């Protein structure tokens, strides 16, 4: 009997939109609608409460909320399109209502403008290189988009090389374009990645976790032995250490990090530090 | 027990002959447990594909392909509904943007009018009519229906109502398993 009542309540709850504030950091499913803060004030708690009298009825202060990945605007509300945890970031400088987004776990990368990615050169045709970034089509990279490259002084890039660059054009309608210089013309770490080392693929969520400001994993890994790591937002990581064995250990640790809890990780690091 | 393994690949490259300029090309491949895929598999693939078309936001990924591969591991009745559920979970897991979740429910009507949900293979063979519905999660609307056999108008409505009631168990299962997945990280 109780189960029937609970199930009935749940079926009603499925139809009504919930306030975004109440669902923060919880798992949301595609199809759910979320109300923004100013709307839930207007819709009010049921029907019993008294509404304050407003002098200029109809003029509400509008707050500009940014709809991030996993959410779409649907009328006045937010429609969830991907499964994941709902997150919110308060606006830094006071204007606007902040950003809402869904933290989802996926392996497939979709090019986004401004993302730094690791690509593999697959073809050289005329003045551009075709670079595979793991998306639905290869990105194009002009040979002039390297630091110090001119028409006479071509960069030394072969098919099969690894490139670290950022997207300047990446939308659903056009072929993605990437460059290896920033807006001032400096390389800033981008360009062809050295010959040795190992490239492997992880999920996009793990990359975001590793690139977060205070990531313990990276600090702990750095204490083990000297290494070079490049993280691409397309789920690719390139590591290089002094010996092949150390490189492989690093690759295994980073891949396993996703499924380990903090305690298990500390155990593994302490075991490695001893040996 | 009926079980189906589903994998979703996408948004990935698509052949120029198959690309659609303003939305994603959805493909479903269903492989039976034994033998080569035949006409029955083809028709099931089309039914699943049409359900996905209604739910997946293809406009966000034009000129790409989203491919679902289904492998039947064991078939003990209600296969199409199982394939629909597996496809939905695989699409959600792959991060394909969708406007709602969907589930498949099978209903069998036997000769004296009794309604059986999720019939076994034996019940399906002896039933007067077998109806499969795909329902969406937002308002339990009907996305796809395929029926075989003899039934009246009132019986159809009755089956649809029973399927809508049963779908909330499936959606609750989806919610619980997804919450379990995200709780580990």
Coordinates of C-alpha atoms in Angstrom, one line a residue:
Chain A
X1 CA 0.0 0.0 0.0
X2 CA 2.8 2.4 0.9
X3 CA 4.6 1.4 -2.2
X4 CA 1.6 2.2 -4.4
X5 CA 1.4 5.6 -2.8
X6 CA 5.1 6.3 -3.2
X7 CA 4.9 5.2 -6.8
X8 CA 1.9 7.4 -7.4
X9 CA 3.7 10.4 -5.9
X10 CA 6.7 9.8 -8.0
X11 CA 4.6 9.7 -11.2
X12 CA 3.3 13.1 -10.3
X13 CA 6.7 14.4 -9.5
X14 CA 8.0 13.3 -12.8
X15 CA 5.6 15.7 -14.6
X16 CA 6.3 18.8 -12.6
X17 CA 9.4 20.9 -13.0
X18 CA 11.7 21.3 -10.0
X19 CA 13.6 24.3 -8.9
X20 CA 17.2 24.2 -10.0
X21 CA 18.5 25.2 -6.6
X22 CA 17.0 22.1 -4.9
X23 CA 18.6 19.7 -7.3
X24 CA 22.2 21.0 -7.2
X25 CA 24.9 18.3 -7.1
X26 CA 22.3 15.6 -7.6
X27 CA 22.0 13.3 -10.5
X28 CA 19.5 14.6 -13.1
X29 CA 18.1 12.6 -16.1
X30 CA 17.4 13.8 -19.6
X31 CA 13.9 15.1 -20.0
X32 CA 13.7 16.9 -16.6
X33 CA 12.8 20.5 -16.5
X34 CA 14.4 22.9 -14.1
X35 CA 13.0 26.2 -12.9
X36 CA 15.3 29.2 -12.4
X37 CA 15.3 31.1 -9.1
X38 CA 13.2 34.1 -10.2
X39 CA 10.5 31.8 -11.6
X40 CA 10.0 29.8 -8.5
X41 CA 9.2 33.0 -6.6
X42 CA 6.5 33.8 -9.1
X43 CA 5.0 30.4 -9.2
X44 CA 4.9 30.4 -5.4
X45 CA 4.3 27.7 -2.8
X46 CA 1.0 26.1 -3.9
X47 CA -1.8 28.5 -3.7
X48 CA -2.2 29.6 -0.1
X49 CA 0.5 32.2 0.4
X50 CA -0.1 35.9 0.1
X51 CA 1.6 37.7 -2.7
X52 CA 3.3 41.0 -1.8
X53 CA 1.8 44.0 -3.6
X54 CA 4.0 45.3 -6.3
X55 CA 3.8 48.9 -7.5
X56 CA 5.0 48.2 -11.0
X57 CA 3.4 44.8 -11.7
X58 CA 4.9 42.9 -14.6
X59 CA 8.4 44.3 -14.4
X60 CA 10.6 41.7 -12.8
X61 CA 14.3 42.1 -12.6
X62 CA 15.7 39.6 -15.1
X63 CA 18.8 37.7 -14.2
X64 CA 20.9 36.4 -17.0
X65 CA 21.8 32.8 -16.4
X66 CA 24.3 30.9 -18.7
X67 CA 23.2 27.5 -19.8
X68 CA 26.2 25.2 -19.9
X69 CA 26.8 21.7 -21.4
X70 CA 24.0 19.3 -20.9
X71 CA 21.3 21.9 -20.6
X72 CA 19.1 23.6 -23.2
X73 CA 16.8 26.5 -22.9
X74 CA 13.1 25.5 -23.3
X75 CA 10.8 28.5 -23.0
X76 CA 11.6 29.9 -19.6
X77 CA 13.0 26.8 -18.2
X78 CA 16.1 24.6 -18.5
X79 CA 15.7 21.2 -20.1
X80 CA 18.3 18.6 -19.1
X81 CA 19.6 16.7 -22.1
X82 CA 22.4 14.7 -20.6
X83 CA 22.6 12.6 -17.5
X84 CA 24.9 13.7 -14.7
X85 CA 25.3 15.9 -11.7
X86 CA 23.9 19.4 -11.9
X87 CA 26.4 22.1 -10.9
X88 CA 26.2 25.8 -10.4
X89 CA 28.9 28.5 -10.3
X90 CA 28.1 31.9 -8.8
X91 CA 29.0 34.9 -11.0
X92 CA 32.4 36.3 -10.1
X93 CA 31.8 40.0 -10.8
X94 CA 28.2 40.2 -9.6
X95 CA 26.4 40.6 -12.9
X96 CA 24.2 37.8 -14.1
X97 CA 22.9 34.7 -12.3
X98 CA 25.9 32.4 -12.8
X99 CA 26.3 29.3 -14.9
X100 CA 24.4 26.0 -14.6
X101 CA 25.8 22.9 -16.2
X102 CA 25.6 19.1 -16.0
X103 CA 28.8 17.1 -15.1
X104 CA 28.4 14.1 -17.3
X105 CA 30.8 11.2 -18.0
X106 CA 31.5 10.4 -21.6
X107 CA 34.3 9.2 -23.8
X108 CA 33.4 10.8 -27.1
X109 CA 34.8 14.3 -27.6
X110 CA 32.9 17.1 -29.4
X111 CA 35.1 20.1 -30.5
X112 CA 34.6 23.3 -28.5
X113 CA 36.2 26.6 -29.3
X114 CA 39.1 27.4 -27.1
X115 CA 39.8 23.9 -25.9
X116 CA 43.4 22.7 -25.9
X117 CA 43.6 19.2 -27.5
X118 CA 46.1 16.7 -28.6
X119 CA 45.7 15.7 -32.2
X120 CA 47.4 13.2 -34.5
X121 CA 48.4 14.5 -38.0
X122 CA 46.7 12.2 -40.6
X123 CA 47.3 14.0 -43.9
X124 CA 49.1 16.8 -45.5
X125 CA 47.2 18.5 -48.3
X126 CA 48.6 21.7 -49.8
X127 CA 48.8 24.3 -47.2
X128 CA 46.9 22.5 -44.4
X129 CA 47.3 19.5 -42.2
X130 CA 44.4 17.2 -41.3
X131 CA 44.5 16.4 -37.6
X132 CA 42.5 13.7 -36.0
X133 CA 41.1 15.0 -32.6
X134 CA 38.7 12.2 -31.8
X135 CA 35.6 14.1 -33.0
X136 CA 33.3 13.4 -35.9
X137 CA 35.6 15.0 -38.4
X138 CA 39.3 15.8 -38.7
X139 CA 40.3 19.3 -37.8
X140 CA 42.3 21.5 -40.2
X141 CA 45.6 23.1 -39.1
X142 CA 47.3 25.7 -41.4
X143 CA 51.1 25.4 -41.7
X144 CA 51.3 29.2 -40.9
X145 CA 49.7 28.6 -37.5
X146 CA 52.9 27.8 -35.8
X147 CA 55.3 30.2 -34.0
X148 CA 57.8 31.6 -36.3
X149 CA 56.4 30.0 -39.4
X150 CA 56.4 31.9 -42.7
X151 CA 55.9 30.8 -46.3
X152 CA 59.6 30.2 -46.7
X153 CA 60.1 28.7 -43.2
X154 CA 57.7 25.8 -43.0
X155 CA 57.3 23.9 -39.7
X156 CA 58.7 20.4 -39.6
X157 CA 55.5 18.4 -39.2
X158 CA 55.1 14.8 -40.6
X159 CA 52.1 12.5 -40.9
X160 CA 51.8 10.7 -37.6
X161 CA 53.1 13.5 -35.4
X162 CA 51.4 14.6 -32.2
X163 CA 50.2 18.2 -32.1
X164 CA 49.0 20.2 -29.0
X165 CA 46.8 23.1 -30.1
X166 CA 43.6 24.9 -29.5
X167 CA 40.5 25.4 -31.5
X168 CA 39.7 28.7 -33.1
X169 CA 36.6 27.5 -35.0
X170 CA 34.5 24.7 -33.6
X171 CA 30.8 24.7 -34.0
X172 CA 28.3 22.1 -35.2
X173 CA 28.0 23.5 -38.7
X174 CA 31.6 24.0 -39.8
X175 CA 34.8 21.9 -40.0
X176 CA 36.8 22.5 -36.8
X177 CA 40.0 24.5 -37.3
X178 CA 42.9 24.5 -34.8
X179 CA 46.1 26.6 -34.4
X180 CA 49.3 26.2 -32.4
X181 CA 49.7 29.9 -31.5
X182 CA 47.8 32.1 -29.1
X183 CA 46.3 35.5 -29.9
X184 CA 49.7 37.2 -29.5
X185 CA 51.5 34.9 -31.9
X186 CA 53.4 33.0 -29.3
X187 CA 53.5 29.2 -29.0
X188 CA 52.8 29.1 -25.3
X189 CA 53.5 25.4 -25.0
X190 CA 51.6 24.4 -28.1
X191 CA 53.1 22.8 -31.2
X192 CA 54.5 19.5 -32.1
X193 CA 55.0 17.2 -29.1
X194 CA 58.3 15.4 -28.8
X195 CA 59.0 11.9 -30.3
X196 CA 59.2 9.6 -27.3
X197 CA 56.5 9.1 -24.6
X198 CA 53.1 7.4 -24.6
X199 CA 49.7 8.6 -25.8
X200 CA 46.6 7.0 -24.2
X201 CA 43.0 7.8 -24.0
X202 CA 40.8 8.3 -20.9
X203 CA 37.3 9.6 -20.3
X204 CA 36.6 13.3 -20.5
X205 CA 35.5 13.5 -16.9
X206 CA 38.8 12.3 -15.7
X207 CA 40.7 15.0 -17.7
X208 CA 38.5 17.7 -16.2
X209 CA 39.1 16.3 -12.7
X210 CA 42.9 16.2 -13.3
X211 CA 42.9 19.8 -14.7
X212 CA 41.0 21.2 -11.7
X213 CA 43.0 23.8 -9.7
X214 CA 43.9 21.7 -6.7
X215 CA 44.2 18.2 -8.0
X216 CA 46.0 15.9 -5.5
X217 CA 46.7 13.3 -8.1
X218 CA 49.0 15.5 -10.1
X219 CA 50.8 16.7 -7.1
X220 CA 51.4 13.2 -5.8
X221 CA 52.5 11.9 -9.3
X222 CA 54.9 14.8 -9.5
X223 CA 56.6 13.7 -6.3
X224 CA 57.3 10.2 -7.6
X225 CA 59.8 11.0 -10.4
X226 CA 60.5 13.7 -13.0
X227 CA 58.1 13.5 -15.9
X228 CA 56.4 15.5 -18.6
X229 CA 52.6 15.3 -19.1
X230 CA 50.4 16.9 -21.7
X231 CA 46.6 16.8 -21.1
X232 CA 44.2 17.2 -24.1
X233 CA 40.6 18.1 -23.4
X234 CA 39.7 15.4 -26.0
X235 CA 40.5 12.7 -23.5
X236 CA 44.1 12.1 -24.6
X237 CA 47.1 12.2 -22.3
X238 CA 50.7 12.1 -23.4
X239 CA 53.3 11.1 -20.7
X240 CA 57.1 10.8 -20.8
X241 CA 59.4 9.8 -18.0
X242 CA 63.1 8.8 -18.0
X243 CA 62.6 5.1 -18.6
X244 CA 59.9 3.1 -20.5
X245 CA 58.9 1.3 -17.3
X246 CA 58.3 4.5 -15.4
X247 CA 56.2 5.8 -18.4
X248 CA 54.1 2.7 -18.3
X249 CA 53.6 2.9 -14.6
X250 CA 52.4 6.5 -14.9
X251 CA 50.0 5.6 -17.7
X252 CA 48.5 2.8 -15.7
X253 CA 48.1 5.0 -12.6
X254 CA 46.3 7.7 -14.5
X255 CA 44.0 5.3 -16.2
X256 CA 43.1 3.6 -12.9
X257 CA 42.6 6.8 -11.1
X258 CA 39.1 7.1 -12.4
X259 CA 37.9 4.1 -10.5
X260 CA 39.9 4.3 -7.3
X261 CA 39.0 6.0 -4.1
X262 CA 41.4 8.5 -2.5
X263 CA 42.5 5.8 0.1
X264 CA 43.4 3.2 -2.6
X265 CA 45.3 5.8 -4.5
X266 CA 47.4 6.8 -1.5
X267 CA 48.2 3.1 -0.9
X268 CA 49.4 2.7 -4.4
X269 CA 51.5 5.8 -4.3
X270 CA 53.1 4.9 -1.0
X271 CA 53.9 1.4 -2.4
X272 CA 55.5 3.0 -5.5
X273 CA 57.5 5.5 -3.6
X274 CA 59.1 2.8 -1.5
X275 CA 60.2 0.7 -4.5
Chain B
X1 CA 15.7 -14.2 -19.0
X2 CA 16.0 -11.9 -22.0
X3 CA 19.2 -9.9 -22.2
X4 CA 20.6 -7.7 -24.8
X5 CA 24.0 -6.0 -25.0
X6 CA 24.0 -2.5 -26.4
X7 CA 26.8 -0.1 -27.5
X8 CA 26.5 3.4 -28.9
X9 CA 29.2 5.0 -31.1
X10 CA 28.9 8.6 -31.8
X11 CA 28.8 11.4 -32.8
X12 CA 31.2 9.9 -35.4
X13 CA 32.2 10.3 -39.0
X14 CA 29.6 9.4 -41.6
X15 CA 29.9 8.5 -45.3
X16 CA 29.0 11.4 -47.6
X17 CA 26.2 9.3 -49.1
X18 CA 24.5 8.9 -45.7
X19 CA 25.0 12.3 -44.2
X20 CA 22.1 14.6 -43.4
X21 CA 22.9 18.3 -43.6
X22 CA 21.0 19.4 -40.5
X23 CA 20.9 16.5 -38.1
X24 CA 22.6 13.3 -37.0
X25 CA 22.2 10.1 -38.9
X26 CA 20.9 7.4 -36.5
X27 CA 21.7 3.8 -37.3
X28 CA 20.7 0.7 -35.4
X29 CA 22.2 -2.7 -35.9
X30 CA 20.6 -5.7 -34.3
X31 CA 22.4 -9.0 -34.3
X32 CA 20.5 -12.2 -33.3
X33 CA 22.1 -14.8 -31.0
X34 CA 22.4 -17.4 -33.8
X35 CA 22.3 -17.1 -37.5
X36 CA 22.6 -14.1 -39.8
X37 CA 20.4 -11.1 -39.3
X38 CA 17.2 -11.4 -41.4
X39 CA 14.1 -9.5 -42.2
X40 CA 12.7 -9.7 -38.6
X41 CA 15.9 -8.0 -37.3
X42 CA 15.7 -5.4 -40.0
X43 CA 12.1 -4.5 -39.0
X44 CA 13.0 -4.3 -35.3
X45 CA 16.0 -2.1 -36.2
X46 CA 13.7 0.3 -38.0
X47 CA 11.2 0.4 -35.1
X48 CA 14.0 1.2 -32.6
X49 CA 15.5 3.7 -35.0
X50 CA 12.3 5.6 -35.4
X51 CA 11.8 5.7 -31.6
X52 CA 15.4 7.1 -31.2
X53 CA 14.7 9.7 -33.9
X54 CA 11.9 11.2 -31.9
X55 CA 14.0 11.5 -28.7
X56 CA 17.6 12.2 -29.7
X57 CA 18.5 15.9 -30.3
X58 CA 20.1 15.2 -33.7
X59 CA 20.1 18.9 -34.6
X60 CA 23.0 19.4 -32.2
X61 CA 25.3 17.2 -34.3
X62 CA 24.6 17.6 -38.0
X63 CA 26.6 15.6 -40.5
X64 CA 27.6 13.0 -37.9
X65 CA 26.4 9.5 -37.3
X66 CA 25.2 7.9 -34.0
X67 CA 25.3 4.1 -34.3
X68 CA 23.7 1.7 -31.9
X69 CA 24.8 -1.9 -32.0
X70 CA 22.6 -4.5 -30.2
X71 CA 23.6 -8.1 -29.6
X72 CA 21.0 -10.5 -28.4
X73 CA 22.6 -12.6 -25.6
X74 CA 19.5 -14.6 -24.6
X75 CA 15.9 -14.4 -25.8
X76 CA 13.1 -15.5 -23.5
X77 CA 10.3 -13.3 -24.8
X78 CA 9.6 -9.5 -25.0
X79 CA 12.8 -9.0 -27.0
X80 CA 11.8 -5.7 -28.7
X81 CA 11.0 -4.1 -25.3
X82 CA 14.4 -5.3 -24.0
X83 CA 16.2 -3.9 -27.0
X84 CA 14.4 -0.5 -26.5
X85 CA 15.4 -0.3 -22.9
X86 CA 19.0 -1.3 -23.7
X87 CA 19.2 1.3 -26.4
X88 CA 17.9 4.1 -24.1
X89 CA 20.4 3.3 -21.4
X90 CA 23.3 3.1 -23.9
X91 CA 22.4 6.5 -25.4
X92 CA 22.3 8.0 -21.9
X93 CA 25.6 6.4 -21.0
X94 CA 27.3 7.6 -24.2
X95 CA 26.3 11.2 -23.5
X96 CA 24.1 11.6 -26.6
X97 CA 21.8 14.6 -26.0
X98 CA 18.2 13.5 -25.6
X99 CA 15.0 15.4 -24.9
X100 CA 13.5 12.5 -22.8
X101 CA 14.2 8.9 -21.8
X102 CA 12.1 6.1 -23.3
X103 CA 11.2 2.5 -22.4
X104 CA 9.7 -0.5 -24.0
X105 CA 6.8 -2.5 -22.6
X106 CA 5.3 -5.6 -24.1
X107 CA 1.7 -6.7 -23.4
X108 CA 0.1 -10.0 -24.3
X109 CA -3.6 -10.7 -24.5
X110 CA -4.7 -14.3 -24.3
X111 CA -7.9 -15.9 -25.6
X112 CA -10.0 -15.0 -22.5
X113 CA -8.9 -11.4 -22.5
X114 CA -6.3 -11.5 -19.6
X115 CA -3.6 -9.0 -19.9
X116 CA 0.0 -10.2 -19.2
X117 CA 2.9 -7.7 -19.1
X118 CA 6.4 -8.8 -20.1
X119 CA 5.2 -12.2 -21.5
X120 CA 7.6 -15.1 -21.8
X121 CA 8.2 -16.7 -25.2
X122 CA 5.6 -19.4 -24.4
X123 CA 3.0 -16.8 -23.4
X124 CA 3.7 -14.8 -26.6
X125 CA 3.2 -17.8 -28.8
X126 CA -0.1 -18.8 -27.2
X127 CA -1.5 -15.3 -26.9
X128 CA -4.2 -13.9 -29.1
X129 CA -2.4 -10.6 -29.5
X130 CA 1.0 -9.2 -28.6
X131 CA 1.4 -5.4 -28.3
X132 CA 4.7 -3.6 -27.8
X133 CA 4.8 0.1 -26.8
X134 CA 7.6 2.6 -26.5
X135 CA 6.7 5.3 -23.9
X136 CA 8.6 8.5 -23.1
X137 CA 9.6 9.6 -19.6
X138 CA 8.2 13.2 -19.5
X139 CA 4.5 12.6 -19.9
X140 CA 4.3 8.9 -20.6
X141 CA 3.3 9.6 -24.2
X142 CA 3.4 6.9 -26.8
X143 CA 6.4 7.0 -29.1
X144 CA 6.1 3.8 -31.0
X145 CA 3.6 0.9 -31.1
X146 CA 3.8 -2.4 -32.9
X147 CA 1.1 -5.0 -32.6
X148 CA 0.5 -8.5 -33.8
X149 CA -2.8 -10.4 -33.6
X150 CA -6.5 -9.7 -33.0
X151 CA -7.7 -7.2 -30.4
X152 CA -10.5 -4.7 -29.9
X153 CA -10.3 -0.9 -29.5
X154 CA -11.1 -1.1 -25.8
X155 CA -8.4 -3.7 -25.2
X156 CA -5.9 -1.5 -26.9
X157 CA -6.6 1.4 -24.5
X158 CA -6.5 -1.0 -21.6
X159 CA -3.1 -2.3 -22.6
X160 CA -1.8 1.2 -23.2
X161 CA -2.9 2.2 -19.7
X162 CA -1.3 -0.8 -18.1
X163 CA 1.9 -0.1 -20.1
X164 CA 2.0 3.5 -18.9
X165 CA 1.6 2.3 -15.3
X166 CA 4.3 -0.3 -15.7
X167 CA 6.7 2.2 -17.3
X168 CA 7.3 4.0 -14.1
X169 CA 9.0 0.9 -12.7
X170 CA 11.4 0.9 -15.6
X171 CA 12.1 4.6 -15.2
X172 CA 12.7 4.2 -11.5
X173 CA 15.2 1.4 -12.4
X174 CA 16.9 3.8 -14.8
X175 CA 17.2 6.5 -12.2
X176 CA 18.5 4.1 -9.5
X177 CA 21.2 2.6 -11.8
X178 CA 22.3 6.0 -13.0
X179 CA 22.5 7.3 -9.5
X180 CA 24.6 4.3 -8.5
X181 CA 26.9 5.0 -11.4
X182 CA 27.5 8.6 -10.5
X183 CA 27.8 7.9 -6.8
X184 CA 31.1 6.0 -7.4
X185 CA 33.0 9.0 -8.7

